[in-house]
Amino acid sequence: EHGDISLKDIDQIAKSSFPLCMRHLFDKLKEDHHLKHGGRMQLGLFLKGVGLNLDDALAFWRAEFSKKVGLEKFEKEYAYNIRHNYGKEGKRTDYTPYSCHRIISSTPGAGDHHGCPYRHFSEENLRAALGRMGVNSRAMEDVIGKVRNRHYQLACTLTFEALHSMPCDAGINHPNQYFSDSRKILQ
Ligand code: SF4
């Protein structure tokens, strides 16, 4: 499972195979060189789940955060939590990546980028984000219809199907499932 993806491929794989919730966090991290705690947890555990090993995870977060807070502050304030997520610090709990249900139920505040975009974005922002992902206008209306009926995971499933031109009969219930189903098709 580990070593599944390597750092040099991560930008391209994020574009092709991350669900919108993780794509949004990834893009915001690259843009702001920072994410608040909720976002670091949601994206960090997802990346662990897709097989980014601890050393690569540290390098990934360090490359961005050091541009904003500097290397010293990164090592002092953030590296611990990354190791902690991998069970290398504290109680050595092995933290599990969040399910859709957990992400949809979260309550992101101002300045937070975690959560599920189908649930937490305005319709305008969601349309723009789906457009950037490459969802065509017909699929877009189907996705928005599901969102209006509060069927967020079905909206994500329709997005997956539109972007992969393949059915996803099981439906999307976990971001890491979205990722592995996508990789199976695209690899
Ligand atoms: Fe992420 Fe799940 Fe929401 Fe899709 S439905 S964007 S995988 S939380």
Coordinates of N, CA and C and ligand atoms in Angstrom, one line a residue:
E1 N 0.8 -1.2 0.0 CA 0.0 0.0 0.0 C 0.9 1.3 0.0
H2 N 1.9 1.3 0.9 CA 2.7 2.5 0.9 C 3.7 2.6 -0.2
G3 N 4.1 3.8 -0.6 CA 4.9 4.0 -1.7 C 4.0 4.0 -3.0
D4 N 2.7 4.0 -2.8 CA 1.8 4.0 -4.0 C 2.0 5.2 -4.9
I5 N 2.1 6.4 -4.3 CA 2.4 7.5 -5.1 C 3.6 8.2 -4.7
S6 N 4.4 8.8 -5.6 CA 5.6 9.5 -5.2 C 5.4 11.0 -5.4
L7 N 6.2 11.8 -4.7 CA 6.1 13.2 -4.7 C 6.2 13.8 -6.1
K8 N 7.0 13.3 -7.0 CA 7.2 13.9 -8.3 C 5.9 13.8 -9.2
D9 N 5.0 12.8 -8.8 CA 3.8 12.7 -9.6 C 2.6 13.3 -9.0
I10 N 2.8 13.9 -7.8 CA 1.6 14.2 -7.0 C 0.7 15.3 -7.7
D11 N 1.3 16.3 -8.3 CA 0.5 17.4 -9.0 C -0.4 16.8 -10.1
Q12 N 0.2 16.0 -10.9 CA -0.5 15.4 -12.0 C -1.6 14.4 -11.4
I13 N -1.3 13.6 -10.4 CA -2.3 12.7 -9.9 C -3.4 13.4 -9.2
A14 N -3.1 14.6 -8.5 CA -4.1 15.4 -7.8 C -5.1 15.8 -8.9
K15 N -4.6 16.3 -10.0 CA -5.5 16.7 -11.1 C -6.4 15.6 -11.6
S16 N -5.9 14.5 -11.8 CA -6.6 13.4 -12.5 C -7.4 12.6 -11.5
S17 N -7.0 12.4 -10.3 CA -7.7 11.4 -9.4 C -8.1 11.8 -8.0
F18 N -7.9 13.1 -7.6 CA -8.4 13.5 -6.3 C -9.8 13.9 -6.4
P19 N -10.6 13.5 -5.5 CA -12.0 14.1 -5.4 C -11.9 15.6 -5.1
L20 N -13.0 16.3 -5.4 CA -13.0 17.7 -5.3 C -12.6 18.2 -3.9
C21 N -13.0 17.5 -2.8 CA -12.7 18.0 -1.5 C -11.2 18.1 -1.3
M22 N -10.5 17.1 -1.9 CA -9.0 17.0 -1.7 C -8.3 17.9 -2.7
R23 N -8.9 18.0 -3.9 CA -8.3 18.9 -4.9 C -8.4 20.3 -4.4
H24 N -9.4 20.7 -3.8 CA -9.6 22.0 -3.3 C -8.5 22.3 -2.2
L25 N -8.3 21.4 -1.3 CA -7.3 21.6 -0.2 C -5.9 21.6 -0.8
F26 N -5.7 20.8 -1.8 CA -4.4 20.7 -2.5 C -4.1 22.0 -3.2
D27 N -5.0 22.5 -3.9 CA -4.9 23.8 -4.6 C -4.7 25.0 -3.7
K28 N -5.4 25.0 -2.6 CA -5.3 26.1 -1.6 C -4.0 26.0 -0.9
L29 N -3.5 24.8 -0.6 CA -2.2 24.7 0.0 C -1.1 25.3 -0.9
K30 N -1.2 24.9 -2.2 CA -0.2 25.4 -3.2 C -0.3 26.9 -3.3
E31 N -1.5 27.5 -3.2 CA -1.7 28.9 -3.4 C -1.3 29.7 -2.2
D32 N -1.7 29.2 -1.0 CA -1.5 30.0 0.2 C -0.2 29.5 1.0
H33 N 0.3 28.4 0.6 CA 1.4 27.8 1.3 C 1.1 27.6 2.8
H34 N -0.2 27.3 3.0 CA -0.7 27.2 4.4 C -2.1 26.5 4.4
L35 N -2.4 25.7 5.4 CA -3.8 25.3 5.6 C -4.0 25.3 7.1
K36 N -5.2 25.6 7.5 CA -5.5 25.5 8.9 C -5.7 24.0 9.4
H37 N -5.8 23.8 10.7 CA -5.7 22.5 11.2 C -6.7 21.5 10.6
G38 N -7.9 21.9 10.4 CA -8.9 21.0 9.8 C -8.5 20.5 8.4
G39 N -8.0 21.4 7.7 CA -7.5 21.1 6.3 C -6.3 20.2 6.3
R40 N -5.4 20.5 7.2 CA -4.2 19.7 7.3 C -4.5 18.2 7.7
M41 N -5.5 18.1 8.6 CA -5.9 16.7 9.0 C -6.6 16.0 7.8
Q42 N -7.6 16.7 7.2 CA -8.4 16.1 6.1 C -7.5 15.7 5.0
L43 N -6.6 16.6 4.5 CA -5.7 16.3 3.4 C -4.6 15.3 3.8
G44 N -4.0 15.6 5.0 CA -2.9 14.8 5.4 C -3.2 13.3 5.6
L45 N -4.4 13.0 6.2 CA -4.8 11.6 6.3 C -5.2 11.0 5.0
F46 N -5.7 11.8 4.1 CA -6.0 11.3 2.8 C -4.7 10.9 2.1
L47 N -3.7 11.7 2.1 CA -2.5 11.4 1.5 C -1.8 10.2 2.1
K48 N -1.9 10.1 3.4 CA -1.4 8.9 4.0 C -2.1 7.7 3.4
G49 N -3.4 7.8 3.3 CA -4.3 6.7 2.8 C -3.9 6.3 1.3
V50 N -3.5 7.3 0.5 CA -3.2 6.9 -0.9 C -1.8 6.4 -1.0
G51 N -1.0 6.4 0.1 CA 0.3 5.7 0.1 C 1.5 6.6 0.1
L52 N 1.3 7.9 0.4 CA 2.4 8.8 0.5 C 3.1 8.4 1.9
N53 N 4.4 8.1 1.8 CA 5.0 7.6 3.0 C 5.4 8.8 3.9
L54 N 5.8 8.6 5.1 CA 6.1 9.7 6.1 C 7.1 10.7 5.6
D55 N 8.2 10.2 5.0 CA 9.3 11.1 4.6 C 8.8 12.0 3.5
D56 N 8.0 11.4 2.5 CA 7.5 12.2 1.4 C 6.4 13.2 1.9
A57 N 5.6 12.7 2.9 CA 4.6 13.6 3.5 C 5.3 14.8 4.2
L58 N 6.4 14.6 4.9 CA 7.1 15.7 5.6 C 7.7 16.6 4.5
A59 N 8.2 16.1 3.4 CA 8.8 16.9 2.4 C 7.7 17.7 1.7
F60 N 6.6 17.1 1.5 CA 5.5 17.8 0.8 C 5.0 19.0 1.6
W61 N 4.7 18.8 2.9 CA 4.2 19.9 3.7 C 5.3 20.9 3.9
R62 N 6.5 20.5 4.1 CA 7.6 21.4 4.4 C 7.8 22.3 3.2
A63 N 7.8 21.8 2.0 CA 8.0 22.6 0.8 C 7.0 23.8 0.7
E64 N 5.8 23.5 1.1 CA 4.8 24.6 1.1 C 4.9 25.5 2.3
F65 N 4.8 24.9 3.5 CA 4.7 25.7 4.7 C 6.0 26.6 4.9
S66 N 7.2 26.1 4.5 CA 8.4 26.8 4.7 C 8.4 28.1 3.9
K67 N 7.6 28.2 2.8 CA 7.5 29.4 2.0 C 6.7 30.5 2.8
K68 N 5.9 30.0 3.7 CA 5.0 31.0 4.4 C 5.5 31.2 5.8
V69 N 5.8 30.2 6.6 CA 6.2 30.4 8.0 C 7.7 30.2 8.3
G70 N 8.4 29.7 7.3 CA 9.8 29.4 7.4 C 10.1 28.0 7.9
L71 N 11.3 27.6 7.7 CA 11.6 26.2 7.9 C 11.6 25.9 9.4
E72 N 12.1 26.8 10.2 CA 12.3 26.6 11.7 C 10.9 26.4 12.3
K73 N 10.0 27.3 12.0 CA 8.6 27.2 12.5 C 7.9 26.0 12.0
F74 N 8.2 25.6 10.8 CA 7.5 24.4 10.3 C 8.0 23.2 11.2
E75 N 9.3 23.1 11.3 CA 9.8 21.9 12.1 C 9.3 21.9 13.5
K76 N 9.2 23.1 14.1 CA 8.8 23.3 15.5 C 7.3 23.0 15.7
E77 N 6.5 23.6 14.8 CA 5.0 23.6 15.1 C 4.2 22.6 14.3
Y78 N 4.7 22.2 13.1 CA 3.9 21.4 12.2 C 4.4 20.0 12.0
A79 N 5.7 19.8 12.0 CA 6.2 18.5 11.7 C 5.7 17.4 12.7
Y80 N 5.6 17.8 13.9 CA 5.2 16.9 15.0 C 3.8 16.3 14.6
N81 N 2.9 17.2 14.2 CA 1.5 16.7 13.9 C 1.5 15.7 12.7
I82 N 2.4 16.0 11.7 CA 2.4 15.1 10.6 C 2.9 13.7 11.0
R83 N 4.0 13.7 11.8 CA 4.5 12.4 12.4 C 3.4 11.7 13.2
H84 N 2.7 12.6 14.0 CA 1.6 12.1 14.8 C 0.5 11.4 14.0
N85 N 0.2 12.0 12.9 CA -0.8 11.3 12.0 C -0.4 10.0 11.5
Y86 N 0.9 9.8 11.4 CA 1.5 8.5 10.9 C 1.8 7.6 12.1
G87 N 1.3 8.0 13.3 CA 1.5 7.2 14.5 C 2.9 7.1 15.0
K88 N 3.7 8.2 14.7 CA 5.1 8.1 15.1 C 5.4 9.0 16.4
E89 N 4.3 9.7 16.9 CA 4.5 10.5 18.0 C 3.3 10.3 19.0
G90 N 3.4 10.8 20.2 CA 2.3 10.7 21.1 C 1.9 9.3 21.4
K91 N 0.6 9.0 21.3 CA 0.1 7.7 21.7 C 0.3 6.7 20.6
R92 N 0.9 7.1 19.5 CA 1.1 6.2 18.4 C -0.2 5.6 17.8
T93 N -1.2 6.4 17.9 CA -2.5 6.0 17.3 C -2.3 6.1 15.8
D94 N -2.8 5.1 15.1 CA -2.7 5.1 13.6 C -4.0 5.8 13.1
Y95 N -3.9 7.0 12.8 CA -5.1 7.8 12.4 C -5.6 7.3 11.0
T96 N -6.9 7.2 10.9 CA -7.5 6.7 9.7 C -8.0 7.9 8.8
P97 N -7.9 7.8 7.5 CA -8.5 8.9 6.7 C -10.0 9.0 6.9
Y98 N -10.5 10.3 6.7 CA -11.9 10.6 7.0 C -12.8 10.1 5.8
S99 N -13.9 9.6 6.2 CA -15.0 9.2 5.2 C -15.7 10.4 4.7
C100 N -16.5 10.2 3.7 CA -17.4 11.3 3.2 C -18.3 11.7 4.3
H101 N -18.9 10.8 4.9 CA -19.9 11.1 6.0 C -19.3 12.1 7.0
R102 N -18.0 11.8 7.4 CA -17.4 12.6 8.4 C -17.1 14.0 7.8
I103 N -16.6 14.0 6.6 CA -16.3 15.3 6.0 C -17.5 16.2 5.7
I104 N -18.6 15.5 5.3 CA -19.8 16.2 5.0 C -20.4 16.8 6.3
S105 N -20.2 16.1 7.4 CA -20.7 16.5 8.7 C -19.9 17.6 9.4
S106 N -18.7 17.8 8.8 CA -17.8 18.8 9.5 C -18.4 20.2 9.3
T107 N -17.9 21.2 10.1 CA -18.4 22.5 10.0 C -17.2 23.5 9.9
P108 N -16.8 23.6 8.6 CA -15.6 24.6 8.4 C -16.0 26.0 8.7
G109 N -15.1 26.7 9.3 CA -15.4 28.1 9.7 C -14.7 29.0 8.7
A110 N -14.7 30.4 9.0 CA -14.0 31.3 8.1 C -12.5 31.0 7.9
G111 N -12.0 31.0 6.7 CA -10.6 30.7 6.5 C -10.3 29.2 6.4
D112 N -11.3 28.4 6.7 CA -11.1 26.9 6.6 C -11.3 26.4 5.1
H113 N -10.6 25.4 4.7 CA -10.9 24.9 3.4 C -11.2 23.4 3.4
H114 N -11.4 22.9 4.6 CA -11.8 21.5 4.7 C -13.3 21.4 4.5
G115 N -13.8 20.2 4.6 CA -15.3 20.0 4.3 C -15.5 19.4 2.9
C116 N -16.8 19.2 2.5 CA -17.1 18.7 1.2 C -17.7 19.8 0.4
P117 N -17.0 20.2 -0.7 CA -17.5 21.3 -1.6 C -18.9 21.2 -2.0
Y118 N -19.4 19.9 -2.2 CA -20.8 19.8 -2.6 C -21.8 20.2 -1.5
R119 N -21.3 20.1 -0.3 CA -22.1 20.5 0.9 C -21.8 21.9 1.3
H120 N -20.5 22.3 1.2 CA -20.1 23.6 1.9 C -19.9 24.8 1.0
F121 N -19.8 24.5 -0.3 CA -19.6 25.7 -1.3 C -20.9 26.3 -1.6
S122 N -20.9 27.6 -2.0 CA -22.1 28.2 -2.6 C -22.2 27.5 -4.0
E123 N -23.4 27.6 -4.6 CA -23.6 27.0 -5.9 C -22.7 27.7 -6.9
E124 N -22.5 29.0 -6.8 CA -21.6 29.7 -7.7 C -20.2 29.1 -7.7
N125 N -19.7 29.0 -6.5 CA -18.3 28.5 -6.3 C -18.2 27.1 -6.7
L126 N -19.2 26.3 -6.4 CA -19.2 24.9 -6.8 C -19.2 24.8 -8.4
R127 N -20.0 25.5 -9.0 CA -20.0 25.5 -10.5 C -18.6 25.9 -11.1
A128 N -18.0 26.9 -10.5 CA -16.7 27.3 -11.0 C -15.7 26.2 -10.7
A129 N -15.7 25.5 -9.6 CA -14.7 24.5 -9.2 C -14.9 23.3 -10.1
L130 N -16.2 22.9 -10.4 CA -16.5 21.8 -11.3 C -16.0 22.1 -12.7
G131 N -16.2 23.3 -13.1 CA -15.7 23.7 -14.5 C -14.2 23.6 -14.6
R132 N -13.5 24.0 -13.5 CA -12.0 23.9 -13.5 C -11.6 22.4 -13.6
M133 N -12.4 21.5 -13.0 CA -12.1 20.1 -13.0 C -12.3 19.5 -14.4
G134 N -13.2 20.2 -15.2 CA -13.4 19.7 -16.5 C -14.8 19.0 -16.7
V135 N -15.7 19.3 -15.8 CA -17.1 18.7 -15.9 C -17.8 19.5 -16.9
N136 N -18.4 18.8 -17.9 CA -19.1 19.6 -19.0 C -20.5 20.1 -18.5
S137 N -21.1 21.0 -19.3 CA -22.3 21.7 -18.8 C -23.5 20.8 -18.6
R138 N -23.6 19.7 -19.3 CA -24.7 18.8 -19.1 C -24.6 18.1 -17.8
A139 N -23.4 17.5 -17.6 CA -23.1 16.8 -16.3 C -23.3 17.8 -15.2
M140 N -22.8 19.0 -15.4 CA -22.9 20.0 -14.3 C -24.3 20.2 -13.8
E141 N -25.3 20.2 -14.7 CA -26.7 20.4 -14.3 C -27.2 19.2 -13.5
D142 N -26.7 18.0 -13.8 CA -27.1 16.8 -13.1 C -26.5 16.8 -11.7
V143 N -25.2 17.3 -11.6 CA -24.5 17.4 -10.3 C -25.2 18.4 -9.4
I144 N -25.5 19.5 -10.0 CA -26.2 20.6 -9.2 C -27.5 20.2 -8.7
G145 N -28.2 19.4 -9.6 CA -29.6 18.9 -9.2 C -29.4 18.0 -7.9
K146 N -28.4 17.1 -7.9 CA -28.2 16.3 -6.7 C -27.9 17.1 -5.5
V147 N -27.1 18.1 -5.7 CA -26.7 19.0 -4.6 C -27.9 19.7 -4.0
R148 N -28.8 20.2 -4.9 CA -30.0 20.9 -4.4 C -30.9 20.0 -3.6
N149 N -30.8 18.7 -3.9 CA -31.6 17.7 -3.1 C -30.8 17.1 -1.9
R150 N -29.6 17.8 -1.7 CA -28.8 17.4 -0.6 C -28.2 16.0 -0.7
H151 N -28.1 15.5 -1.9 CA -27.4 14.2 -2.2 C -26.0 14.4 -2.6
Y152 N -25.2 14.8 -1.6 CA -23.8 15.2 -1.9 C -22.9 14.1 -2.5
Q153 N -23.1 12.9 -1.9 CA -22.2 11.8 -2.4 C -22.7 11.4 -3.8
L154 N -24.0 11.5 -4.1 CA -24.4 11.2 -5.4 C -23.9 12.2 -6.4
A155 N -23.8 13.5 -6.0 CA -23.2 14.6 -6.8 C -21.8 14.2 -7.1
C156 N -21.1 13.8 -6.1 CA -19.6 13.4 -6.3 C -19.5 12.2 -7.2
T157 N -20.4 11.3 -7.1 CA -20.4 10.1 -7.9 C -20.7 10.5 -9.4
L158 N -21.6 11.4 -9.6 CA -21.9 11.9 -11.0 C -20.6 12.6 -11.6
T159 N -19.9 13.3 -10.7 CA -18.7 14.0 -11.1 C -17.7 13.0 -11.5
F160 N -17.5 12.0 -10.7 CA -16.6 10.9 -11.0 C -16.9 10.3 -12.4
E161 N -18.2 10.0 -12.6 CA -18.6 9.3 -13.8 C -18.3 10.2 -15.0
A162 N -18.6 11.5 -14.9 CA -18.4 12.5 -16.0 C -16.9 12.6 -16.3
L163 N -16.1 12.6 -15.3 CA -14.6 12.8 -15.6 C -13.9 11.6 -16.0
H164 N -14.5 10.4 -15.8 CA -13.8 9.1 -16.2 C -14.6 8.4 -17.3
S165 N -15.7 9.0 -17.7 CA -16.5 8.3 -18.8 C -16.8 6.9 -18.4
M166 N -17.0 6.6 -17.2 CA -17.2 5.2 -16.7 C -18.3 5.3 -15.6
P167 N -19.1 4.2 -15.5 CA -20.0 4.2 -14.3 C -19.3 3.9 -13.0
C168 N -19.9 4.4 -12.0 CA -19.3 4.1 -10.6 C -20.5 3.5 -9.8
D169 N -20.8 2.2 -10.0 CA -22.0 1.6 -9.5 C -22.1 1.6 -8.0
A170 N -20.9 1.5 -7.3 CA -20.9 1.4 -5.9 C -21.2 2.8 -5.3
G171 N -21.0 3.9 -6.0 CA -21.2 5.2 -5.5 C -20.0 5.6 -4.7
I172 N -19.8 6.9 -4.4 CA -18.7 7.4 -3.7 C -19.0 7.5 -2.2
N173 N -18.3 6.8 -1.3 CA -18.5 7.0 0.1 C -17.3 7.3 0.9
H174 N -16.1 7.4 0.2 CA -14.9 7.7 0.9 C -13.9 8.3 -0.2
P175 N -13.3 9.4 0.2 CA -12.3 10.1 -0.7 C -11.2 9.1 -1.2
N176 N -10.8 8.2 -0.4 CA -9.7 7.3 -0.8 C -10.3 6.2 -1.7
Q177 N -11.6 6.0 -1.6 CA -12.2 5.1 -2.6 C -12.3 5.8 -4.0
Y178 N -12.7 7.0 -4.0 CA -12.7 7.8 -5.2 C -11.4 7.7 -5.9
F179 N -10.3 7.9 -5.1 CA -9.0 7.9 -5.6 C -8.6 6.5 -6.2
S180 N -8.9 5.5 -5.4 CA -8.4 4.2 -5.9 C -9.2 3.7 -7.1
D181 N -10.5 4.1 -7.1 CA -11.4 3.7 -8.3 C -10.9 4.5 -9.5
S182 N -10.5 5.7 -9.3 CA -10.0 6.5 -10.4 C -8.6 6.0 -11.0
R183 N -7.8 5.6 -10.1 CA -6.5 5.1 -10.5 C -6.6 3.8 -11.2
K184 N -7.6 3.0 -10.8 CA -7.8 1.7 -11.5 C -8.2 1.9 -13.0
I185 N -9.0 3.0 -13.2 CA -9.4 3.3 -14.6 C -8.3 4.0 -15.4
L186 N -7.5 4.9 -14.7 CA -6.6 5.7 -15.5 C -5.2 5.1 -15.6
Q187 N -4.8 4.2 -14.7 CA -3.5 3.7 -14.7 C -3.2 2.8 -15.9
Ligands
SF4_1 FE1 -15.0 14.4 -0.9 FE2 -16.8 12.6 -0.3 FE3 -17.5 15.2 -0.7 FE4 -16.7 13.6 -2.8 S1 -18.6 13.4 -1.5 S2 -16.1 15.7 -2.3 S3 -15.2 12.4 -1.8 S4 -16.3 14.3 1.0

